[in-house]
């Protein structure tokens, strides 16, 4: 704390010297105190900050400072985490620049160039400000030789390379987008000087929760639907359970980064109540800030308890409907130790309740883009007619007998791995599928409607539009869409039972008819 206050007094000396009495005397006392304490310091962060304060007074102990640097002398590691390491290294760089140790400082500058995030920051606001200050001090006075650097970047799919020239009058950052990934990029630099090139791959991946993701926090998320009974107005509540896992102390200032589902907005009246008054739960909240990569809702918490679970609840409003909602992510982390605990949430029906539209004994799935497994008494003529269906809105291009071998239930997609036991129709849309494993995809909210069981066989009929070829992996994926016909295919033993006999006869007739005459009759 003494070093921190001393730096503030030193950097404000030109402004505060006259109005603040005894400022010089107080600075000298603080310098003497730090000089006396420096030999006993064992924490690299404290050594770096103290060294900068002493360097401002021309009393830097460089040997002590460099003794806490990494083996390659590029940074000052701090056990509490990367953000602290960045801050400590920034103070060390400021100290080296102050005493004009530019050869040592140059290694640190290069290390900082490697730590910068794609968005330009260094993790936290404090770390970013300190790094920028240190780098600015270096580039303002460092005796770097004049540079005139030409860089050619050859990108896949482009006939001409991109050419950039960097010199004293032209040093702005350049950005170029490449649509193709996993292809070689050739970079050629000529002239004098150095430049940093960063490549970032952006792609969509299925969200997954990792069991070891939450090392420091326990986090639970619920989206609960309710209504105001008098007015029958529906709303949703977002409920968060927070707990800090440390056995001895609470978490300090922490960030709750909340991604909102598409079409949903947070109720600002609730947020204002939670962040005001004597019993306020959160310090403050922000929306659409750079701190969140998605520009979501950011909640600042002064602390998170390590003795009891804390709860935060507020309303979210659904402004418009979306056909298929993708899961949204929520993360919590300490401001100075950004190891996030990430959870996903998605509106789910109670007890797997399924919305159906029923007329007499026939029900169809009301979920958009869902298919429902055909059950009950199914007309053999209807099944055979369906296999050859060709209408402006629906066309059956493939008819398979498949066996379900593996199921992976995900947050946004369910993956069914099936073996194609028999191709009744549609060999031209896939490459030798019979006997091979194929991937079938569906939405989690269709899981109950599909009711697919591992080890069972099924009849699947669908359109070629639902077949997607993966050229890189040389495989095919099928989407179980709302027009897909899915029906349980009984075993040979079950076909001897009255319950399944008619179905088995119908399936056999469908196979024979297509084998003999196809869909021409």
Short mmCIF file of C-alpha atoms in Angstrom, two decimals:
data_model
loop_
_atom_site.label_atom_id
_atom_site.label_comp_id
_atom_site.label_asym_id
_atom_site.label_seq_id
_atom_site.Cartn_x
_atom_site.Cartn_y
_atom_site.Cartn_z
CA UNK A 1 0.00 0.00 0.00
CA UNK A 2 2.88 2.37 0.75
CA UNK A 3 4.35 1.78 -2.71
CA UNK A 4 0.95 2.31 -4.33
CA UNK A 5 0.42 5.61 -2.52
CA UNK A 6 3.99 6.71 -3.20
CA UNK A 7 3.55 6.15 -6.95
CA UNK A 8 0.38 8.25 -6.85
CA UNK A 9 2.23 11.08 -5.09
CA UNK A 10 5.17 10.87 -7.50
CA UNK A 11 3.04 10.87 -10.65
CA UNK A 12 0.93 13.80 -9.40
CA UNK A 13 3.86 15.81 -8.03
CA UNK A 14 3.85 18.47 -10.76
CA UNK A 15 0.20 19.23 -10.05
CA UNK A 16 0.02 18.74 -6.29
CA UNK A 17 3.39 20.08 -5.12
CA UNK A 18 2.17 23.60 -4.39
CA UNK A 19 -1.34 22.98 -2.98
CA UNK A 20 -0.26 19.98 -0.87
CA UNK A 21 2.03 20.98 1.96
CA UNK A 22 5.00 18.76 2.85
CA UNK A 23 4.47 16.58 -0.26
CA UNK A 24 8.22 16.34 -0.95
CA UNK A 25 8.92 15.47 2.67
CA UNK A 26 6.27 12.74 2.69
CA UNK A 27 7.62 11.30 -0.56
CA UNK A 28 11.14 11.13 0.91
CA UNK A 29 9.86 9.38 4.04
CA UNK A 30 7.99 6.81 1.94
CA UNK A 31 11.06 6.19 -0.23
CA UNK A 32 13.22 5.61 2.84
CA UNK A 33 10.65 3.21 4.29
CA UNK A 34 10.48 1.17 1.07
CA UNK A 35 14.27 1.07 0.75
CA UNK A 36 14.43 -0.40 4.22
CA UNK A 37 11.70 -2.98 3.54
CA UNK A 38 12.78 -4.04 0.04
CA UNK A 39 15.38 -6.68 1.10
CA UNK A 40 12.75 -8.59 3.09
CA UNK A 41 10.08 -8.66 0.35
CA UNK A 42 9.37 -12.13 -1.07
CA UNK A 43 6.22 -11.48 -3.15
CA UNK A 44 7.00 -10.66 -6.79
CA UNK A 45 4.04 -8.27 -7.16
CA UNK A 46 5.21 -6.23 -4.17
CA UNK A 47 8.80 -6.24 -5.43
CA UNK A 48 7.74 -4.96 -8.87
CA UNK A 49 5.54 -2.17 -7.53
CA UNK A 50 8.13 -1.13 -4.93
CA UNK A 51 10.87 -1.16 -7.59
CA UNK A 52 8.91 1.25 -9.78
CA UNK A 53 8.31 3.58 -6.84
CA UNK A 54 12.04 3.53 -6.00
CA UNK A 55 13.00 3.96 -9.67
CA UNK A 56 11.00 7.18 -9.72
CA UNK A 57 13.32 8.35 -6.91
CA UNK A 58 16.46 7.12 -8.74
CA UNK A 59 16.96 4.38 -6.14
CA UNK A 60 16.11 1.21 -8.06
CA UNK A 61 17.71 -2.02 -6.86
CA UNK A 62 17.82 -3.71 -10.26
CA UNK A 63 19.38 -6.90 -8.93
CA UNK A 64 16.48 -7.38 -6.52
CA UNK A 65 13.93 -6.72 -9.28
CA UNK A 66 15.49 -9.10 -11.81
CA UNK A 67 15.77 -11.80 -9.16
CA UNK A 68 11.98 -12.24 -9.27
CA UNK A 69 11.72 -12.35 -13.07
CA UNK A 70 11.02 -15.52 -15.03
CA UNK A 71 13.91 -17.67 -16.23
CA UNK A 72 13.88 -15.97 -19.64
CA UNK A 73 13.62 -12.52 -17.99
CA UNK A 74 10.43 -11.66 -19.91
CA UNK A 75 7.87 -11.33 -17.11
CA UNK A 76 7.31 -11.41 -13.35
CA UNK A 77 5.14 -14.43 -12.43
CA UNK A 78 2.60 -14.06 -9.61
CA UNK A 79 1.07 -17.17 -8.09
CA UNK A 80 -2.39 -15.59 -7.73
CA UNK A 81 -3.00 -15.64 -11.48
CA UNK A 82 -2.31 -14.20 -14.91
CA UNK A 83 -3.95 -10.82 -14.28
CA UNK A 84 -1.63 -10.20 -11.32
CA UNK A 85 1.33 -11.35 -13.42
CA UNK A 86 0.46 -8.80 -16.10
CA UNK A 87 0.21 -5.98 -13.54
CA UNK A 88 3.47 -6.95 -11.82
CA UNK A 89 5.26 -7.14 -15.16
CA UNK A 90 3.90 -3.71 -16.12
CA UNK A 91 5.34 -2.19 -12.92
CA UNK A 92 8.66 -3.92 -13.62
CA UNK A 93 8.73 -2.55 -17.18
CA UNK A 94 8.02 0.96 -15.89
CA UNK A 95 10.95 0.61 -13.50
CA UNK A 96 13.30 -0.57 -16.26
CA UNK A 97 12.23 2.22 -18.60
CA UNK A 98 12.70 4.78 -15.82
CA UNK A 99 16.36 3.82 -15.45
CA UNK A 100 16.74 3.43 -19.24
CA UNK A 101 17.50 -0.31 -19.11
CA UNK A 102 16.12 -0.68 -22.62
CA UNK A 103 17.83 -3.96 -23.46
CA UNK A 104 16.07 -5.65 -20.54
CA UNK A 105 12.85 -3.78 -21.28
CA UNK A 106 12.74 -4.90 -24.92
CA UNK A 107 12.25 -8.55 -23.92
CA UNK A 108 9.33 -7.56 -21.69
CA UNK A 109 7.69 -5.55 -24.49
CA UNK A 110 7.80 -8.55 -26.80
CA UNK A 111 6.27 -10.73 -24.10
CA UNK A 112 3.40 -8.26 -23.69
CA UNK A 113 2.74 -8.41 -27.43
CA UNK A 114 2.15 -12.14 -27.08
CA UNK A 115 -0.28 -11.72 -24.17
CA UNK A 116 -2.73 -9.31 -25.77
CA UNK A 117 -6.19 -10.67 -26.36
CA UNK A 118 -7.96 -10.59 -29.69
CA UNK A 119 -10.11 -7.66 -28.53
CA UNK A 120 -6.98 -5.66 -27.61
CA UNK A 121 -7.22 -5.86 -23.81
CA UNK A 122 -5.24 -7.80 -21.23
CA UNK A 123 -8.00 -9.39 -19.16
CA UNK A 124 -9.02 -6.84 -16.54
CA UNK A 125 -9.34 -3.07 -16.71
CA UNK A 126 -6.58 -2.58 -14.14
CA UNK A 127 -4.15 -4.89 -15.95
CA UNK A 128 -4.95 -3.33 -19.33
CA UNK A 129 -4.35 0.21 -18.06
CA UNK A 130 -1.05 -0.73 -16.42
CA UNK A 131 0.24 -2.55 -19.50
CA UNK A 132 -0.73 0.32 -21.80
CA UNK A 133 0.98 2.83 -19.51
CA UNK A 134 4.18 0.78 -19.42
CA UNK A 135 4.24 0.23 -23.18
CA UNK A 136 3.53 3.90 -23.84
CA UNK A 137 6.41 4.94 -21.58
CA UNK A 138 8.72 2.54 -23.40
CA UNK A 139 7.82 3.61 -26.93
CA UNK A 140 7.98 7.28 -25.98
CA UNK A 141 11.68 7.23 -25.08
CA UNK A 142 13.16 3.89 -26.23
CA UNK A 143 16.01 4.34 -28.74
CA UNK A 144 14.50 2.05 -31.36
CA UNK A 145 16.14 2.31 -34.80
CA UNK A 146 14.07 3.76 -37.65
CA UNK A 147 11.93 1.13 -39.28
CA UNK A 148 10.42 0.69 -42.70
CA UNK A 149 8.74 -2.69 -42.84
CA UNK A 150 6.86 -4.28 -45.75
CA UNK A 151 4.64 -7.28 -45.02
CA UNK A 152 2.99 -9.48 -47.66
CA UNK A 153 0.25 -11.87 -46.52
CA UNK A 154 -0.82 -14.57 -48.97
CA UNK A 155 -4.29 -15.82 -48.07
CA UNK A 156 -6.04 -18.92 -49.42
CA UNK A 157 -8.49 -18.17 -52.19
CA UNK A 158 -6.94 -14.82 -53.13
CA UNK A 159 -4.84 -14.34 -56.24
CA UNK A 160 -2.91 -11.34 -54.92
CA UNK A 161 -1.26 -11.01 -51.50
CA UNK A 162 -2.24 -8.28 -49.06
CA UNK A 163 0.55 -5.73 -48.73
CA UNK A 164 1.13 -3.62 -45.63
CA UNK A 165 3.79 -0.98 -45.06
CA UNK A 166 4.78 0.13 -41.56
CA UNK A 167 6.94 3.17 -40.89
CA UNK A 168 7.02 6.18 -38.59
CA UNK A 169 4.11 7.83 -40.34
CA UNK A 170 2.09 4.71 -41.02
CA UNK A 171 1.83 2.28 -38.12
CA UNK A 172 -1.89 1.65 -37.61
CA UNK A 173 -3.25 -1.84 -36.97
CA UNK A 174 -4.41 -3.78 -40.03
CA UNK A 175 -7.18 -6.38 -40.00
CA UNK A 176 -8.24 -8.83 -42.70
CA UNK A 177 -10.93 -11.51 -42.64
CA UNK A 178 -10.44 -14.95 -44.15
CA UNK A 179 -13.45 -17.18 -44.68
CA UNK A 180 -11.47 -20.41 -45.13
CA UNK A 181 -9.91 -22.02 -42.07
CA UNK A 182 -7.34 -24.79 -41.74
CA UNK A 183 -5.45 -23.53 -44.78
CA UNK A 184 -1.88 -22.25 -44.99
CA UNK A 185 -1.20 -18.52 -44.74
CA UNK A 186 2.18 -17.31 -45.99
CA UNK A 187 3.70 -14.18 -44.47
CA UNK A 188 6.76 -12.46 -45.95
CA UNK A 189 8.43 -9.50 -44.26
CA UNK A 190 11.14 -7.32 -45.81
CA UNK A 191 12.90 -4.17 -44.68
CA UNK A 192 13.74 -3.17 -41.12
CA UNK A 193 11.68 -3.30 -37.96
CA UNK A 194 9.27 -5.65 -36.21
CA UNK A 195 5.52 -6.20 -36.39
CA UNK A 196 3.19 -8.56 -34.57
CA UNK A 197 0.76 -10.75 -36.50
CA UNK A 198 -2.12 -12.42 -34.70
CA UNK A 199 -4.41 -15.02 -36.22
CA UNK A 200 -7.74 -15.81 -34.58
CA UNK A 201 -10.04 -18.62 -35.73
CA UNK A 202 -13.73 -18.04 -35.09
CA UNK A 203 -16.10 -20.98 -35.38
CA UNK A 204 -19.36 -22.30 -34.02
CA UNK A 205 -19.18 -25.23 -31.63
CA UNK A 206 -21.76 -27.14 -29.67
CA UNK A 207 -21.83 -25.76 -26.12
CA UNK A 208 -20.70 -28.23 -23.49
CA UNK A 209 -20.41 -27.99 -19.74
CA UNK A 210 -17.19 -29.41 -18.36
CA UNK A 211 -17.21 -31.10 -14.98
CA UNK A 212 -13.90 -29.49 -14.01
CA UNK A 213 -14.96 -26.08 -15.31
CA UNK A 214 -15.99 -24.68 -11.93
CA UNK A 215 -12.87 -24.77 -9.79
CA UNK A 216 -13.60 -21.73 -7.62
CA UNK A 217 -17.39 -21.37 -7.68
CA UNK A 218 -20.58 -23.38 -7.58
CA UNK A 219 -23.11 -21.90 -10.00
CA UNK A 220 -26.67 -22.96 -10.72
CA UNK A 221 -29.04 -21.37 -13.24
CA UNK A 222 -32.80 -21.82 -13.58
CA UNK A 223 -35.27 -20.22 -15.97
CA UNK A 224 -38.71 -20.48 -14.38
CA UNK A 225 -41.94 -19.57 -16.11
CA UNK A 226 -44.73 -17.96 -14.10
CA UNK A 227 -47.75 -15.73 -14.49
CA UNK A 228 -49.53 -12.94 -12.69
CA UNK A 229 -52.70 -14.85 -11.82
CA UNK A 230 -55.02 -11.86 -11.85
CA UNK A 231 -54.00 -10.73 -15.31
CA UNK A 232 -52.73 -14.02 -16.82
CA UNK A 233 -49.54 -12.27 -17.88
CA UNK A 234 -46.69 -14.72 -18.44
CA UNK A 235 -43.13 -13.92 -17.47
CA UNK A 236 -39.86 -15.71 -16.75
CA UNK A 237 -37.62 -15.61 -13.70
CA UNK A 238 -33.87 -16.12 -13.93
CA UNK A 239 -32.62 -17.64 -10.67
CA UNK A 240 -28.90 -17.90 -9.89
CA UNK A 241 -27.32 -19.79 -7.01
CA UNK A 242 -23.77 -18.65 -6.17
CA UNK A 243 -21.22 -20.14 -3.77
CA UNK A 244 -17.47 -19.55 -3.40
CA UNK A 245 -15.59 -22.80 -2.75
CA UNK A 246 -12.76 -21.38 -0.65
CA UNK A 247 -12.74 -22.76 2.91
CA UNK A 248 -11.43 -19.64 4.65
CA UNK A 249 -12.74 -16.48 2.98
CA UNK A 250 -15.35 -15.00 0.66
CA UNK A 251 -14.63 -14.12 -2.94
CA UNK A 252 -13.74 -10.48 -3.52
CA UNK A 253 -15.26 -8.40 -6.29
CA UNK A 254 -16.75 -10.86 -8.76
CA UNK A 255 -18.38 -10.65 -12.18
CA UNK A 256 -21.57 -12.48 -13.18
CA UNK A 257 -21.68 -12.47 -16.98
CA UNK A 258 -25.16 -13.45 -18.18
CA UNK A 259 -25.94 -14.32 -21.76
CA UNK A 260 -29.62 -13.76 -22.54
CA UNK A 261 -31.66 -16.05 -24.74
CA UNK A 262 -32.54 -14.70 -28.17
CA UNK A 263 -35.67 -12.58 -27.90
CA UNK A 264 -35.31 -12.05 -24.12
CA UNK A 265 -34.37 -8.89 -22.21
CA UNK A 266 -33.70 -8.36 -18.51
CA UNK A 267 -36.27 -6.43 -16.48
CA UNK A 268 -34.45 -3.20 -15.59
CA UNK A 269 -36.86 -2.39 -12.75
CA UNK A 270 -35.84 -5.58 -10.96
CA UNK A 271 -32.16 -4.88 -11.59
CA UNK A 272 -32.47 -1.36 -10.18
CA UNK A 273 -34.08 -2.71 -7.01
CA UNK A 274 -31.33 -5.31 -6.59
CA UNK A 275 -28.57 -2.71 -6.99
CA UNK A 276 -29.94 0.03 -4.72
CA UNK A 277 -30.88 0.53 -1.08
CA UNK A 278 -29.21 -0.60 2.13
CA UNK A 279 -29.83 -4.30 1.46
CA UNK A 280 -28.72 -4.27 -2.17
CA UNK A 281 -27.58 -7.64 -3.51
CA UNK A 282 -25.38 -6.44 -6.37
CA UNK A 283 -22.97 -3.52 -6.59
CA UNK A 284 -24.13 -2.45 -10.05
CA UNK A 285 -25.08 -3.83 -13.44
CA UNK A 286 -24.26 -2.98 -17.03
CA UNK A 287 -25.51 -4.03 -20.44
CA UNK A 288 -23.73 -4.18 -23.80
CA UNK A 289 -20.24 -3.55 -22.45
CA UNK A 290 -16.90 -4.65 -23.83
CA UNK A 291 -16.23 -6.74 -20.73
CA UNK A 292 -18.55 -9.39 -22.10
CA UNK A 293 -17.64 -10.93 -25.43
CA UNK A 294 -21.31 -11.13 -26.37
CA UNK A 295 -22.34 -7.75 -24.98
CA UNK A 296 -24.61 -9.43 -22.46
CA UNK A 297 -25.76 -8.44 -18.97
CA UNK A 298 -22.89 -7.85 -16.53
CA UNK A 299 -23.54 -7.90 -12.77
CA UNK A 300 -20.84 -6.71 -10.35
CA UNK A 301 -20.80 -8.36 -6.93
CA UNK A 302 -18.80 -6.96 -4.01
CA UNK A 303 -18.37 -10.48 -2.64
CA UNK A 304 -19.64 -14.05 -2.89
CA UNK A 305 -20.05 -16.02 0.33
CA UNK A 306 -18.02 -19.14 1.09
CA UNK A 307 -20.35 -20.24 3.92
CA UNK A 308 -23.81 -20.20 2.32
CA UNK A 309 -25.30 -20.15 -1.16
CA UNK A 310 -26.44 -16.73 -2.30
CA UNK A 311 -29.39 -16.28 -4.63
CA UNK A 312 -30.05 -13.61 -7.26
CA UNK A 313 -33.44 -13.54 -8.97
CA UNK A 314 -34.90 -11.14 -11.51
CA UNK A 315 -37.48 -11.19 -14.28
CA UNK A 316 -36.67 -11.49 -17.96
CA UNK A 317 -39.17 -10.53 -20.62
CA UNK A 318 -39.69 -12.37 -23.88
CA UNK A 319 -39.96 -9.61 -26.47
CA UNK A 320 -40.44 -11.92 -29.45
CA UNK A 321 -40.61 -15.63 -30.19
CA UNK A 322 -37.82 -17.61 -31.82
CA UNK A 323 -38.50 -20.94 -33.50
CA UNK A 324 -35.64 -22.85 -31.87
CA UNK A 325 -33.89 -21.31 -28.88
CA UNK A 326 -30.20 -22.05 -28.46
CA UNK A 327 -28.81 -22.33 -24.92
CA UNK A 328 -27.32 -19.22 -23.34
CA UNK A 329 -24.17 -19.17 -21.22
CA UNK A 330 -23.67 -17.74 -17.75
CA UNK A 331 -20.25 -17.36 -16.15
CA UNK A 332 -18.93 -16.11 -12.82
CA UNK A 333 -15.36 -15.25 -11.91
CA UNK A 334 -13.35 -13.09 -9.55
CA UNK A 335 -12.31 -9.79 -11.08
CA UNK A 336 -8.62 -10.40 -10.39
CA UNK A 337 -8.68 -14.17 -10.91
CA UNK A 338 -10.52 -14.73 -14.15
CA UNK A 339 -11.03 -18.48 -14.04
CA UNK A 340 -14.69 -18.63 -15.04
CA UNK A 341 -17.31 -21.11 -13.94
CA UNK A 342 -19.61 -21.54 -16.95
CA UNK A 343 -23.13 -22.95 -17.03
CA UNK A 344 -25.79 -23.02 -19.75
CA UNK A 345 -29.52 -22.63 -19.41
CA UNK A 346 -32.49 -23.23 -21.67
CA UNK A 347 -36.26 -23.15 -21.12
CA UNK A 348 -37.41 -26.70 -20.43
CA UNK A 349 -40.83 -28.18 -19.84
CA UNK A 350 -41.65 -29.55 -16.43
CA UNK A 351 -41.07 -33.29 -16.16
CA UNK A 352 -40.38 -33.47 -19.89
CA UNK A 353 -43.95 -32.43 -20.68
CA UNK A 354 -44.57 -32.45 -24.43
CA UNK A 355 -46.94 -30.16 -26.28
CA UNK A 356 -49.18 -32.13 -28.63
CA UNK A 357 -52.06 -31.36 -30.94
CA UNK A 358 -54.55 -34.22 -30.72
CA UNK A 359 -57.65 -35.06 -32.75
CA UNK A 360 -59.48 -38.13 -31.48
CA UNK A 361 -56.79 -40.79 -31.12
CA UNK A 362 -54.24 -39.12 -33.40
CA UNK A 363 -51.64 -36.74 -31.99
CA UNK A 364 -49.00 -34.72 -33.77
CA UNK A 365 -46.03 -32.94 -32.26
CA UNK A 366 -46.62 -29.23 -31.73
CA UNK A 367 -42.92 -28.48 -31.32
CA UNK A 368 -41.59 -26.66 -34.35
CA UNK A 369 -39.02 -28.65 -36.35
CA UNK A 370 -39.68 -31.83 -34.33
CA UNK A 371 -40.58 -35.26 -35.55
CA UNK A 372 -42.65 -37.66 -33.45
CA UNK A 373 -42.16 -41.41 -33.44
CA UNK A 374 -45.17 -43.09 -35.00
CA UNK A 375 -46.94 -45.28 -32.45
CA UNK A 376 -50.19 -47.14 -32.13
CA UNK A 377 -52.08 -48.62 -35.06
CA UNK A 378 -50.48 -47.42 -38.28
CA UNK A 379 -52.10 -48.19 -41.61
CA UNK A 380 -49.86 -50.37 -43.77
CA UNK A 381 -51.20 -48.60 -46.85
CA UNK A 382 -50.32 -45.22 -45.33
CA UNK A 383 -46.77 -46.35 -44.61
CA UNK A 384 -46.26 -47.70 -48.13
CA UNK A 385 -47.81 -44.59 -49.65
CA UNK A 386 -45.55 -42.40 -47.51
CA UNK A 387 -42.42 -44.18 -48.74
CA UNK A 388 -43.20 -43.00 -52.28
CA UNK A 389 -44.59 -39.59 -51.37
CA UNK A 390 -43.83 -36.77 -53.80
CA UNK A 391 -45.65 -33.51 -53.17
CA UNK A 392 -44.71 -29.81 -53.48
CA UNK A 393 -44.09 -29.68 -49.72
CA UNK A 394 -42.79 -33.16 -48.97
CA UNK A 395 -40.77 -35.76 -50.82
CA UNK A 396 -39.41 -39.01 -49.41
CA UNK A 397 -35.96 -39.65 -50.88
CA UNK A 398 -34.60 -42.30 -48.53
CA UNK A 399 -36.10 -45.21 -46.60
CA UNK A 400 -33.81 -47.00 -44.12
CA UNK A 401 -34.00 -49.69 -41.52
CA UNK A 402 -31.57 -48.54 -38.82
CA UNK A 403 -30.33 -49.68 -35.43
CA UNK A 404 -29.56 -47.13 -32.71
CA UNK A 405 -26.11 -47.81 -31.23
CA UNK A 406 -25.24 -44.60 -29.37
CA UNK A 407 -26.97 -41.50 -28.01
CA UNK A 408 -25.32 -38.22 -26.97
CA UNK A 409 -27.67 -35.72 -25.35
CA UNK A 410 -26.30 -32.19 -25.69
CA UNK A 411 -27.34 -28.70 -24.67
CA UNK A 412 -28.25 -27.62 -28.19
CA UNK A 413 -28.19 -30.84 -30.21
CA UNK A 414 -28.89 -34.51 -29.57
CA UNK A 415 -26.67 -36.85 -31.58
CA UNK A 416 -27.88 -40.35 -32.48
CA UNK A 417 -25.38 -42.77 -34.00
CA UNK A 418 -27.23 -45.41 -36.02
CA UNK A 419 -26.16 -48.28 -38.21
CA UNK A 420 -28.00 -48.50 -41.53
CA UNK A 421 -29.13 -52.12 -41.50
CA UNK A 422 -30.96 -52.02 -44.82
CA UNK A 423 -31.40 -49.45 -47.58
CA UNK A 424 -34.90 -49.83 -48.96
CA UNK A 425 -34.74 -46.62 -50.98
CA UNK A 426 -32.29 -43.79 -51.60
CA UNK A 427 -28.82 -45.20 -52.31
CA UNK A 428 -28.04 -42.29 -54.64
CA UNK A 429 -28.11 -39.71 -51.84
CA UNK A 430 -25.41 -41.36 -49.72
CA UNK A 431 -22.31 -43.40 -50.55
CA UNK A 432 -22.84 -47.07 -49.68
CA UNK A 433 -24.67 -46.40 -46.41
CA UNK A 434 -25.83 -49.99 -45.85
CA UNK A 435 -23.94 -51.56 -42.97
CA UNK A 436 -22.31 -48.23 -42.08
CA UNK A 437 -22.74 -45.90 -39.11
CA UNK A 438 -24.50 -42.62 -39.76
CA UNK A 439 -25.11 -39.61 -37.53
CA UNK A 440 -28.66 -38.33 -37.00
CA UNK A 441 -29.20 -34.94 -35.34
CA UNK A 442 -32.16 -33.52 -33.47
CA UNK A 443 -33.02 -30.77 -31.00
CA UNK A 444 -33.13 -31.54 -27.26
CA UNK A 445 -36.72 -30.38 -27.01
CA UNK A 446 -37.63 -33.15 -29.48
CA UNK A 447 -36.10 -35.87 -27.29
CA UNK A 448 -39.35 -37.01 -25.69
CA UNK A 449 -41.24 -36.90 -28.97
CA UNK A 450 -38.67 -39.10 -30.70
CA UNK A 451 -38.40 -41.57 -27.80
CA UNK A 452 -35.46 -43.39 -29.40
CA UNK A 453 -33.95 -46.23 -27.36
CA UNK A 454 -30.44 -47.60 -27.71
CA UNK A 455 -30.39 -51.15 -29.07
CA UNK A 456 -33.73 -50.81 -30.89
CA UNK A 457 -34.34 -50.78 -34.64
CA UNK A 458 -36.38 -48.17 -36.50
CA UNK A 459 -37.82 -47.33 -39.90
CA UNK A 460 -36.69 -43.85 -40.95
CA UNK A 461 -38.01 -42.10 -44.05
CA UNK A 462 -36.98 -38.59 -45.00
CA UNK A 463 -36.01 -36.05 -47.62
CA UNK A 464 -32.60 -35.57 -49.21
CA UNK A 465 -32.63 -31.98 -47.92
CA UNK A 466 -32.01 -33.43 -44.47
CA UNK A 467 -28.81 -35.20 -45.61
CA UNK A 468 -25.65 -33.15 -45.16
CA UNK A 469 -22.27 -34.22 -46.47
CA UNK A 470 -19.14 -33.47 -44.46
CA UNK A 471 -16.44 -33.34 -47.15
CA UNK A 472 -13.58 -32.94 -44.67
CA UNK A 473 -14.48 -36.06 -42.70
CA UNK A 474 -16.04 -37.86 -45.68
CA UNK A 475 -19.18 -38.61 -43.73
CA UNK A 476 -22.90 -37.93 -43.89
CA UNK A 477 -25.18 -36.41 -41.28
CA UNK A 478 -28.96 -36.62 -41.23
CA UNK A 479 -31.35 -34.19 -39.57
CA UNK A 480 -34.46 -35.61 -37.93
CA UNK A 481 -36.81 -32.85 -39.04
CA UNK A 482 -40.52 -32.29 -38.70
CA UNK A 483 -41.27 -34.24 -41.92
CA UNK A 484 -39.15 -37.28 -40.99
CA UNK A 485 -41.08 -40.53 -40.53
CA UNK A 486 -39.78 -42.55 -37.56
CA UNK A 487 -41.34 -45.85 -36.54
CA UNK A 488 -40.23 -48.70 -34.31
CA UNK A 489 -39.19 -51.83 -36.25
CA UNK A 490 -40.05 -54.92 -34.16
CA UNK A 491 -37.60 -57.80 -33.73
CA UNK A 492 -38.25 -61.21 -35.30
CA UNK A 493 -39.42 -62.52 -31.94
CA UNK A 494 -41.80 -59.58 -31.46
CA UNK A 495 -43.24 -60.18 -34.93
CA UNK A 496 -44.68 -63.46 -33.64
CA UNK A 497 -46.77 -61.56 -31.10
CA UNK A 498 -50.21 -60.30 -32.05
CA UNK A 499 -49.34 -56.75 -30.95
CA UNK A 500 -46.66 -56.36 -33.64
CA UNK A 501 -47.77 -58.87 -36.28
CA UNK A 502 -49.67 -56.41 -38.46
CA UNK A 503 -46.78 -53.92 -38.38
CA UNK A 504 -44.28 -56.60 -39.38
CA UNK A 505 -46.47 -57.73 -42.28
CA UNK A 506 -46.81 -54.15 -43.46
CA UNK A 507 -43.07 -53.50 -43.27
CA UNK A 508 -42.36 -56.65 -45.27
CA UNK A 509 -44.96 -55.72 -47.89
CA UNK A 510 -43.43 -52.25 -48.24
CA UNK A 511 -39.99 -53.77 -48.79
CA UNK A 512 -41.25 -56.25 -51.36
CA UNK A 513 -43.31 -53.71 -53.27
CA UNK A 514 -40.44 -51.26 -53.60
CA UNK A 515 -38.08 -54.06 -54.60
CA UNK A 516 -40.47 -55.26 -57.32
CA UNK A 517 -42.00 -52.09 -58.76
CA UNK A 518 -40.42 -49.19 -56.89
CA UNK A 519 -42.56 -46.07 -56.83
CA UNK A 520 -43.59 -46.28 -60.47
CA UNK A 521 -47.05 -47.73 -59.85
#
